[in-house]
Amino acid sequence: MKQVGKIISIDGEYATLLVAKTSMCGENCGSCKGGCKPGSQKVIARFDDGQSGEVGDMAVLEMEDKRVLLMAALLYLLPLVAMFFAYFIAYFVSHSEPISILSALISTFLVFFSAKLVDKILKNNKKYEIRITKVLH
């Protein structure tokens, strides 16, 4: 995954950048009735070896695609799978629709918040860091 952002602050080998959020509709907002508003978000990234920049510079950010996909699966797919799995197990055991629905909701929230915890832990792992690979002066 590559993206370009503007450096807004620098702290040692890390920089905070302002990155434009991308939308699912391809940024053609004039023809879209979805109501989303394009915006920006702050991202903290580490300078690659030999790279340095100044506040106001544009920089290319990178993270391995497989790591981005792994994090997306962890945060989005795993809770969904847990919901269906819990629903069918509870229905098989209890034969009660309300109990199955309640079990599905509880498992979804538990797995989602567990995934968020893992996400916070992985943020400190260098393998999952966003890197600044090129500074555009």
Short mmCIF file of N, CA and C in Angstrom, two decimals:
data_model
loop_
_atom_site.label_atom_id
_atom_site.label_comp_id
_atom_site.label_asym_id
_atom_site.label_seq_id
_atom_site.Cartn_x
_atom_site.Cartn_y
_atom_site.Cartn_z
N MET A 1 0.84 -1.16 0.00
CA MET A 1 0.00 0.00 0.00
C MET A 1 0.90 1.24 0.00
N LYS A 2 0.65 2.12 -0.94
CA LYS A 2 1.40 3.38 -1.01
C LYS A 2 0.41 4.53 -0.93
N GLN A 3 0.84 5.58 -0.26
CA GLN A 3 0.04 6.79 -0.16
C GLN A 3 0.98 7.98 -0.02
N VAL A 4 0.48 9.16 -0.30
CA VAL A 4 1.28 10.37 -0.17
C VAL A 4 0.64 11.24 0.90
N GLY A 5 1.49 11.81 1.76
CA GLY A 5 1.00 12.68 2.81
C GLY A 5 1.92 13.87 3.02
N LYS A 6 1.40 14.85 3.75
CA LYS A 6 2.17 16.07 4.04
C LYS A 6 2.67 16.00 5.47
N ILE A 7 3.96 16.21 5.65
CA ILE A 7 4.56 16.18 6.99
C ILE A 7 4.11 17.41 7.77
N ILE A 8 3.51 17.16 8.96
CA ILE A 8 3.07 18.29 9.78
C ILE A 8 3.88 18.43 11.06
N SER A 9 4.60 17.36 11.46
CA SER A 9 5.52 17.47 12.60
C SER A 9 6.51 16.31 12.54
N ILE A 10 7.68 16.54 13.15
CA ILE A 10 8.74 15.53 13.17
C ILE A 10 9.21 15.37 14.60
N ASP A 11 9.38 14.09 15.01
CA ASP A 11 9.88 13.77 16.34
C ASP A 11 10.91 12.66 16.18
N GLY A 12 12.18 13.03 16.02
CA GLY A 12 13.24 12.05 15.84
C GLY A 12 13.11 11.36 14.49
N GLU A 13 13.02 10.02 14.53
CA GLU A 13 12.89 9.26 13.28
C GLU A 13 11.43 9.05 12.87
N TYR A 14 10.51 9.64 13.60
CA TYR A 14 9.08 9.54 13.29
C TYR A 14 8.53 10.90 12.86
N ALA A 15 7.56 10.84 11.98
CA ALA A 15 6.90 12.06 11.51
C ALA A 15 5.39 11.85 11.55
N THR A 16 4.67 12.91 11.82
CA THR A 16 3.21 12.88 11.74
C THR A 16 2.84 13.51 10.42
N LEU A 17 2.02 12.82 9.65
CA LEU A 17 1.64 13.28 8.32
C LEU A 17 0.13 13.40 8.22
N LEU A 18 -0.31 14.28 7.37
CA LEU A 18 -1.71 14.45 7.05
C LEU A 18 -1.94 13.75 5.72
N VAL A 19 -2.80 12.73 5.73
CA VAL A 19 -3.04 11.90 4.55
C VAL A 19 -4.51 12.02 4.16
N ALA A 20 -4.77 12.17 2.87
CA ALA A 20 -6.15 12.25 2.39
C ALA A 20 -6.82 10.89 2.53
N LYS A 21 -8.03 10.89 3.11
CA LYS A 21 -8.81 9.66 3.20
C LYS A 21 -9.34 9.32 1.82
N THR A 22 -9.32 8.06 1.50
CA THR A 22 -9.89 7.63 0.22
C THR A 22 -11.25 7.01 0.49
N SER A 23 -12.15 7.18 -0.46
CA SER A 23 -13.48 6.62 -0.30
C SER A 23 -13.67 5.46 -1.25
N MET A 24 -14.69 4.67 -1.00
CA MET A 24 -14.97 3.50 -1.82
C MET A 24 -15.48 3.89 -3.21
N CYS A 25 -16.01 5.09 -3.36
CA CYS A 25 -16.63 5.48 -4.63
C CYS A 25 -15.62 6.08 -5.60
N GLY A 26 -14.36 6.14 -5.24
CA GLY A 26 -13.34 6.62 -6.16
C GLY A 26 -13.21 8.13 -6.22
N GLU A 27 -13.68 8.83 -5.19
CA GLU A 27 -13.54 10.28 -5.07
C GLU A 27 -14.31 11.06 -6.13
N ASN A 28 -15.28 10.44 -6.78
CA ASN A 28 -16.12 11.16 -7.74
C ASN A 28 -17.37 11.61 -7.01
N CYS A 29 -17.21 12.54 -6.09
CA CYS A 29 -18.28 12.94 -5.18
C CYS A 29 -19.45 13.64 -5.87
N GLY A 30 -19.20 14.26 -7.02
CA GLY A 30 -20.26 14.98 -7.71
C GLY A 30 -21.38 14.07 -8.19
N SER A 31 -21.03 12.83 -8.55
CA SER A 31 -22.05 11.91 -9.05
C SER A 31 -22.54 10.94 -8.00
N CYS A 32 -22.06 11.08 -6.79
CA CYS A 32 -22.40 10.14 -5.71
C CYS A 32 -23.44 10.76 -4.79
N LYS A 33 -24.40 9.97 -4.39
CA LYS A 33 -25.42 10.45 -3.46
C LYS A 33 -25.23 9.81 -2.08
N GLY A 34 -24.04 9.26 -1.85
CA GLY A 34 -23.78 8.54 -0.60
C GLY A 34 -23.65 9.44 0.61
N GLY A 35 -23.30 10.68 0.44
CA GLY A 35 -23.22 11.59 1.57
C GLY A 35 -21.89 11.57 2.31
N CYS A 36 -20.92 10.80 1.83
CA CYS A 36 -19.62 10.79 2.51
C CYS A 36 -18.88 12.08 2.20
N LYS A 37 -18.02 12.46 3.10
CA LYS A 37 -17.26 13.69 2.90
C LYS A 37 -15.77 13.32 2.92
N PRO A 38 -15.09 13.60 1.81
CA PRO A 38 -13.66 13.32 1.81
C PRO A 38 -12.97 14.20 2.85
N GLY A 39 -12.00 13.64 3.52
CA GLY A 39 -11.30 14.38 4.54
C GLY A 39 -9.85 13.93 4.62
N SER A 40 -9.27 14.12 5.77
CA SER A 40 -7.88 13.70 5.96
C SER A 40 -7.74 13.12 7.36
N GLN A 41 -6.66 12.39 7.55
CA GLN A 41 -6.37 11.81 8.85
C GLN A 41 -4.88 11.92 9.14
N LYS A 42 -4.55 11.92 10.42
CA LYS A 42 -3.15 11.98 10.83
C LYS A 42 -2.60 10.56 10.93
N VAL A 43 -1.37 10.40 10.44
CA VAL A 43 -0.69 9.11 10.44
C VAL A 43 0.72 9.33 10.97
N ILE A 44 1.16 8.42 11.82
CA ILE A 44 2.54 8.47 12.31
C ILE A 44 3.34 7.43 11.55
N ALA A 45 4.46 7.85 10.96
CA ALA A 45 5.28 6.96 10.16
C ALA A 45 6.75 7.16 10.52
N ARG A 46 7.54 6.11 10.26
CA ARG A 46 8.97 6.14 10.55
C ARG A 46 9.73 6.37 9.25
N PHE A 47 10.74 7.26 9.32
CA PHE A 47 11.61 7.49 8.17
C PHE A 47 12.44 6.24 7.90
N ASP A 48 12.52 5.81 6.64
CA ASP A 48 13.45 4.74 6.26
C ASP A 48 14.87 5.26 6.41
N ASP A 49 15.83 4.34 6.46
CA ASP A 49 17.23 4.73 6.56
C ASP A 49 17.61 5.67 5.42
N GLY A 50 18.27 6.73 5.76
CA GLY A 50 18.73 7.68 4.76
C GLY A 50 17.69 8.73 4.37
N GLN A 51 16.49 8.62 4.87
CA GLN A 51 15.44 9.58 4.54
C GLN A 51 15.31 10.61 5.66
N SER A 52 15.04 11.81 5.28
CA SER A 52 14.75 12.86 6.25
C SER A 52 13.89 13.90 5.54
N GLY A 53 13.18 14.66 6.31
CA GLY A 53 12.32 15.67 5.71
C GLY A 53 12.10 16.82 6.66
N GLU A 54 11.36 17.78 6.18
CA GLU A 54 11.02 18.96 6.98
C GLU A 54 9.51 19.13 6.98
N VAL A 55 9.04 19.85 7.96
CA VAL A 55 7.61 20.14 8.03
C VAL A 55 7.19 20.85 6.75
N GLY A 56 6.11 20.37 6.14
CA GLY A 56 5.61 20.94 4.90
C GLY A 56 5.96 20.11 3.68
N ASP A 57 6.96 19.21 3.80
CA ASP A 57 7.33 18.34 2.68
C ASP A 57 6.25 17.28 2.46
N MET A 58 6.14 16.84 1.22
CA MET A 58 5.27 15.71 0.89
C MET A 58 6.13 14.45 0.95
N ALA A 59 5.53 13.33 1.39
CA ALA A 59 6.29 12.10 1.54
C ALA A 59 5.45 10.91 1.07
N VAL A 60 6.13 9.89 0.57
CA VAL A 60 5.49 8.65 0.14
C VAL A 60 5.53 7.68 1.32
N LEU A 61 4.35 7.19 1.69
CA LEU A 61 4.21 6.25 2.80
C LEU A 61 3.99 4.85 2.23
N GLU A 62 4.56 3.86 2.89
CA GLU A 62 4.36 2.48 2.44
C GLU A 62 4.15 1.55 3.62
N MET A 63 3.34 0.53 3.37
CA MET A 63 3.17 -0.59 4.28
C MET A 63 2.91 -1.80 3.40
N GLU A 64 3.44 -2.96 3.77
CA GLU A 64 3.27 -4.15 2.95
C GLU A 64 1.79 -4.48 2.79
N ASP A 65 1.41 -4.80 1.55
CA ASP A 65 0.01 -5.11 1.25
C ASP A 65 -0.53 -6.26 2.09
N LYS A 66 0.28 -7.30 2.28
CA LYS A 66 -0.21 -8.46 3.04
C LYS A 66 -0.49 -8.09 4.50
N ARG A 67 0.27 -7.17 5.04
CA ARG A 67 0.03 -6.74 6.42
C ARG A 67 -1.25 -5.91 6.52
N VAL A 68 -1.50 -5.06 5.51
CA VAL A 68 -2.73 -4.28 5.48
C VAL A 68 -3.93 -5.21 5.38
N LEU A 69 -3.83 -6.21 4.51
CA LEU A 69 -4.93 -7.17 4.35
C LEU A 69 -5.14 -8.00 5.61
N LEU A 70 -4.07 -8.37 6.28
CA LEU A 70 -4.18 -9.12 7.52
C LEU A 70 -4.91 -8.30 8.58
N MET A 71 -4.57 -7.04 8.70
CA MET A 71 -5.23 -6.18 9.69
C MET A 71 -6.71 -5.96 9.33
N ALA A 72 -6.99 -5.80 8.04
CA ALA A 72 -8.39 -5.63 7.61
C ALA A 72 -9.19 -6.89 7.92
N ALA A 73 -8.61 -8.05 7.66
CA ALA A 73 -9.30 -9.31 7.96
C ALA A 73 -9.53 -9.45 9.46
N LEU A 74 -8.53 -9.08 10.23
CA LEU A 74 -8.65 -9.19 11.68
C LEU A 74 -9.78 -8.30 12.20
N LEU A 75 -9.88 -7.09 11.69
CA LEU A 75 -10.87 -6.15 12.21
C LEU A 75 -12.26 -6.28 11.59
N TYR A 76 -12.37 -6.83 10.39
CA TYR A 76 -13.66 -6.86 9.72
C TYR A 76 -14.20 -8.28 9.52
N LEU A 77 -13.38 -9.20 9.04
CA LEU A 77 -13.87 -10.54 8.73
C LEU A 77 -14.01 -11.44 9.96
N LEU A 78 -13.05 -11.38 10.85
CA LEU A 78 -13.09 -12.25 12.02
C LEU A 78 -14.35 -12.06 12.87
N PRO A 79 -14.78 -10.82 13.18
CA PRO A 79 -16.03 -10.66 13.93
C PRO A 79 -17.25 -11.20 13.18
N LEU A 80 -17.25 -11.05 11.87
CA LEU A 80 -18.37 -11.54 11.06
C LEU A 80 -18.44 -13.07 11.09
N VAL A 81 -17.30 -13.72 10.95
CA VAL A 81 -17.25 -15.17 11.02
C VAL A 81 -17.68 -15.65 12.41
N ALA A 82 -17.21 -14.97 13.44
CA ALA A 82 -17.58 -15.33 14.81
C ALA A 82 -19.08 -15.20 15.04
N MET A 83 -19.68 -14.17 14.44
CA MET A 83 -21.12 -13.97 14.60
C MET A 83 -21.90 -15.15 14.02
N PHE A 84 -21.58 -15.55 12.80
CA PHE A 84 -22.29 -16.67 12.18
C PHE A 84 -22.02 -17.98 12.92
N PHE A 85 -20.78 -18.21 13.30
CA PHE A 85 -20.41 -19.43 14.00
C PHE A 85 -21.16 -19.52 15.33
N ALA A 86 -21.18 -18.43 16.11
CA ALA A 86 -21.86 -18.43 17.40
C ALA A 86 -23.37 -18.62 17.23
N TYR A 87 -23.93 -18.00 16.20
CA TYR A 87 -25.38 -18.14 15.95
C TYR A 87 -25.73 -19.61 15.70
N PHE A 88 -25.01 -20.25 14.79
CA PHE A 88 -25.36 -21.63 14.44
C PHE A 88 -25.08 -22.61 15.57
N ILE A 89 -24.01 -22.42 16.32
CA ILE A 89 -23.72 -23.29 17.47
C ILE A 89 -24.82 -23.12 18.53
N ALA A 90 -25.18 -21.88 18.83
CA ALA A 90 -26.21 -21.64 19.84
C ALA A 90 -27.56 -22.20 19.39
N TYR A 91 -27.86 -22.08 18.11
CA TYR A 91 -29.14 -22.60 17.61
C TYR A 91 -29.15 -24.13 17.64
N PHE A 92 -28.01 -24.73 17.33
CA PHE A 92 -27.89 -26.19 17.36
C PHE A 92 -28.07 -26.71 18.79
N VAL A 93 -27.54 -25.99 19.77
CA VAL A 93 -27.61 -26.42 21.17
C VAL A 93 -28.97 -26.10 21.79
N SER A 94 -29.48 -24.88 21.57
CA SER A 94 -30.68 -24.43 22.29
C SER A 94 -31.98 -24.48 21.48
N HIS A 95 -31.90 -24.51 20.17
CA HIS A 95 -33.07 -24.45 19.28
C HIS A 95 -33.94 -23.24 19.59
N SER A 96 -33.30 -22.15 20.00
CA SER A 96 -34.02 -20.92 20.34
C SER A 96 -33.44 -19.76 19.54
N GLU A 97 -34.30 -19.11 18.77
CA GLU A 97 -33.87 -17.98 17.96
C GLU A 97 -33.33 -16.82 18.79
N PRO A 98 -34.04 -16.38 19.86
CA PRO A 98 -33.51 -15.25 20.65
C PRO A 98 -32.15 -15.55 21.29
N ILE A 99 -31.96 -16.75 21.77
CA ILE A 99 -30.67 -17.12 22.38
C ILE A 99 -29.58 -17.12 21.31
N SER A 100 -29.90 -17.60 20.13
CA SER A 100 -28.92 -17.63 19.03
C SER A 100 -28.51 -16.22 18.62
N ILE A 101 -29.49 -15.35 18.51
CA ILE A 101 -29.19 -13.95 18.14
C ILE A 101 -28.34 -13.28 19.21
N LEU A 102 -28.71 -13.48 20.46
CA LEU A 102 -27.95 -12.89 21.57
C LEU A 102 -26.52 -13.43 21.59
N SER A 103 -26.36 -14.73 21.38
CA SER A 103 -25.01 -15.33 21.33
C SER A 103 -24.19 -14.75 20.19
N ALA A 104 -24.83 -14.55 19.03
CA ALA A 104 -24.13 -14.00 17.88
C ALA A 104 -23.66 -12.58 18.16
N LEU A 105 -24.53 -11.76 18.76
CA LEU A 105 -24.15 -10.38 19.07
C LEU A 105 -23.03 -10.32 20.10
N ILE A 106 -23.15 -11.12 21.15
CA ILE A 106 -22.11 -11.13 22.19
C ILE A 106 -20.77 -11.56 21.61
N SER A 107 -20.76 -12.63 20.81
CA SER A 107 -19.49 -13.10 20.26
C SER A 107 -18.89 -12.07 19.29
N THR A 108 -19.75 -11.41 18.52
CA THR A 108 -19.25 -10.38 17.60
C THR A 108 -18.55 -9.27 18.35
N PHE A 109 -19.18 -8.77 19.41
CA PHE A 109 -18.56 -7.69 20.19
C PHE A 109 -17.28 -8.17 20.88
N LEU A 110 -17.28 -9.37 21.44
CA LEU A 110 -16.08 -9.89 22.10
C LEU A 110 -14.92 -10.02 21.12
N VAL A 111 -15.19 -10.59 19.95
CA VAL A 111 -14.12 -10.77 18.97
C VAL A 111 -13.65 -9.41 18.43
N PHE A 112 -14.59 -8.49 18.19
CA PHE A 112 -14.21 -7.18 17.69
C PHE A 112 -13.31 -6.45 18.68
N PHE A 113 -13.68 -6.44 19.96
CA PHE A 113 -12.87 -5.74 20.95
C PHE A 113 -11.55 -6.46 21.21
N SER A 114 -11.53 -7.78 21.08
CA SER A 114 -10.27 -8.52 21.17
C SER A 114 -9.36 -8.14 20.00
N ALA A 115 -9.95 -8.02 18.81
CA ALA A 115 -9.17 -7.62 17.64
C ALA A 115 -8.62 -6.21 17.80
N LYS A 116 -9.40 -5.32 18.39
CA LYS A 116 -8.91 -3.97 18.64
C LYS A 116 -7.73 -3.99 19.62
N LEU A 117 -7.78 -4.87 20.61
CA LEU A 117 -6.67 -5.02 21.56
C LEU A 117 -5.42 -5.51 20.84
N VAL A 118 -5.58 -6.51 19.97
CA VAL A 118 -4.45 -7.02 19.20
C VAL A 118 -3.89 -5.92 18.30
N ASP A 119 -4.77 -5.11 17.73
CA ASP A 119 -4.35 -4.00 16.89
C ASP A 119 -3.48 -3.02 17.67
N LYS A 120 -3.88 -2.71 18.90
CA LYS A 120 -3.07 -1.80 19.73
C LYS A 120 -1.71 -2.40 20.05
N ILE A 121 -1.68 -3.71 20.29
CA ILE A 121 -0.41 -4.38 20.57
C ILE A 121 0.49 -4.36 19.34
N LEU A 122 -0.09 -4.63 18.17
CA LEU A 122 0.71 -4.68 16.93
C LEU A 122 1.20 -3.31 16.49
N LYS A 123 0.56 -2.23 16.95
CA LYS A 123 1.02 -0.89 16.58
C LYS A 123 2.45 -0.65 17.05
N ASN A 124 2.86 -1.33 18.12
CA ASN A 124 4.21 -1.17 18.64
C ASN A 124 5.20 -2.12 17.98
N ASN A 125 4.73 -2.97 17.08
CA ASN A 125 5.58 -3.93 16.39
C ASN A 125 6.14 -3.27 15.13
N LYS A 126 7.45 -3.31 14.96
CA LYS A 126 8.11 -2.64 13.83
C LYS A 126 7.65 -3.21 12.47
N LYS A 127 7.22 -4.48 12.44
CA LYS A 127 6.77 -5.08 11.18
C LYS A 127 5.51 -4.40 10.65
N TYR A 128 4.72 -3.83 11.54
CA TYR A 128 3.45 -3.23 11.15
C TYR A 128 3.51 -1.71 11.10
N GLU A 129 4.71 -1.17 11.11
CA GLU A 129 4.87 0.29 11.04
C GLU A 129 4.67 0.78 9.62
N ILE A 130 4.17 1.98 9.51
CA ILE A 130 4.10 2.66 8.23
C ILE A 130 5.45 3.36 8.05
N ARG A 131 6.03 3.21 6.88
CA ARG A 131 7.35 3.76 6.62
C ARG A 131 7.28 4.89 5.59
N ILE A 132 8.15 5.88 5.79
CA ILE A 132 8.32 6.94 4.80
C ILE A 132 9.48 6.51 3.93
N THR A 133 9.17 6.17 2.67
CA THR A 133 10.21 5.64 1.78
C THR A 133 10.84 6.70 0.90
N LYS A 134 10.12 7.82 0.71
CA LYS A 134 10.67 8.87 -0.16
C LYS A 134 10.07 10.21 0.27
N VAL A 135 10.91 11.20 0.35
CA VAL A 135 10.46 12.55 0.68
C VAL A 135 10.51 13.38 -0.60
N LEU A 136 9.39 14.04 -0.91
CA LEU A 136 9.29 14.86 -2.12
C LEU A 136 9.43 16.32 -1.69
N HIS A 137 10.61 16.89 -1.87
CA HIS A 137 10.89 18.26 -1.42
C HIS A 137 10.19 19.28 -2.28
#
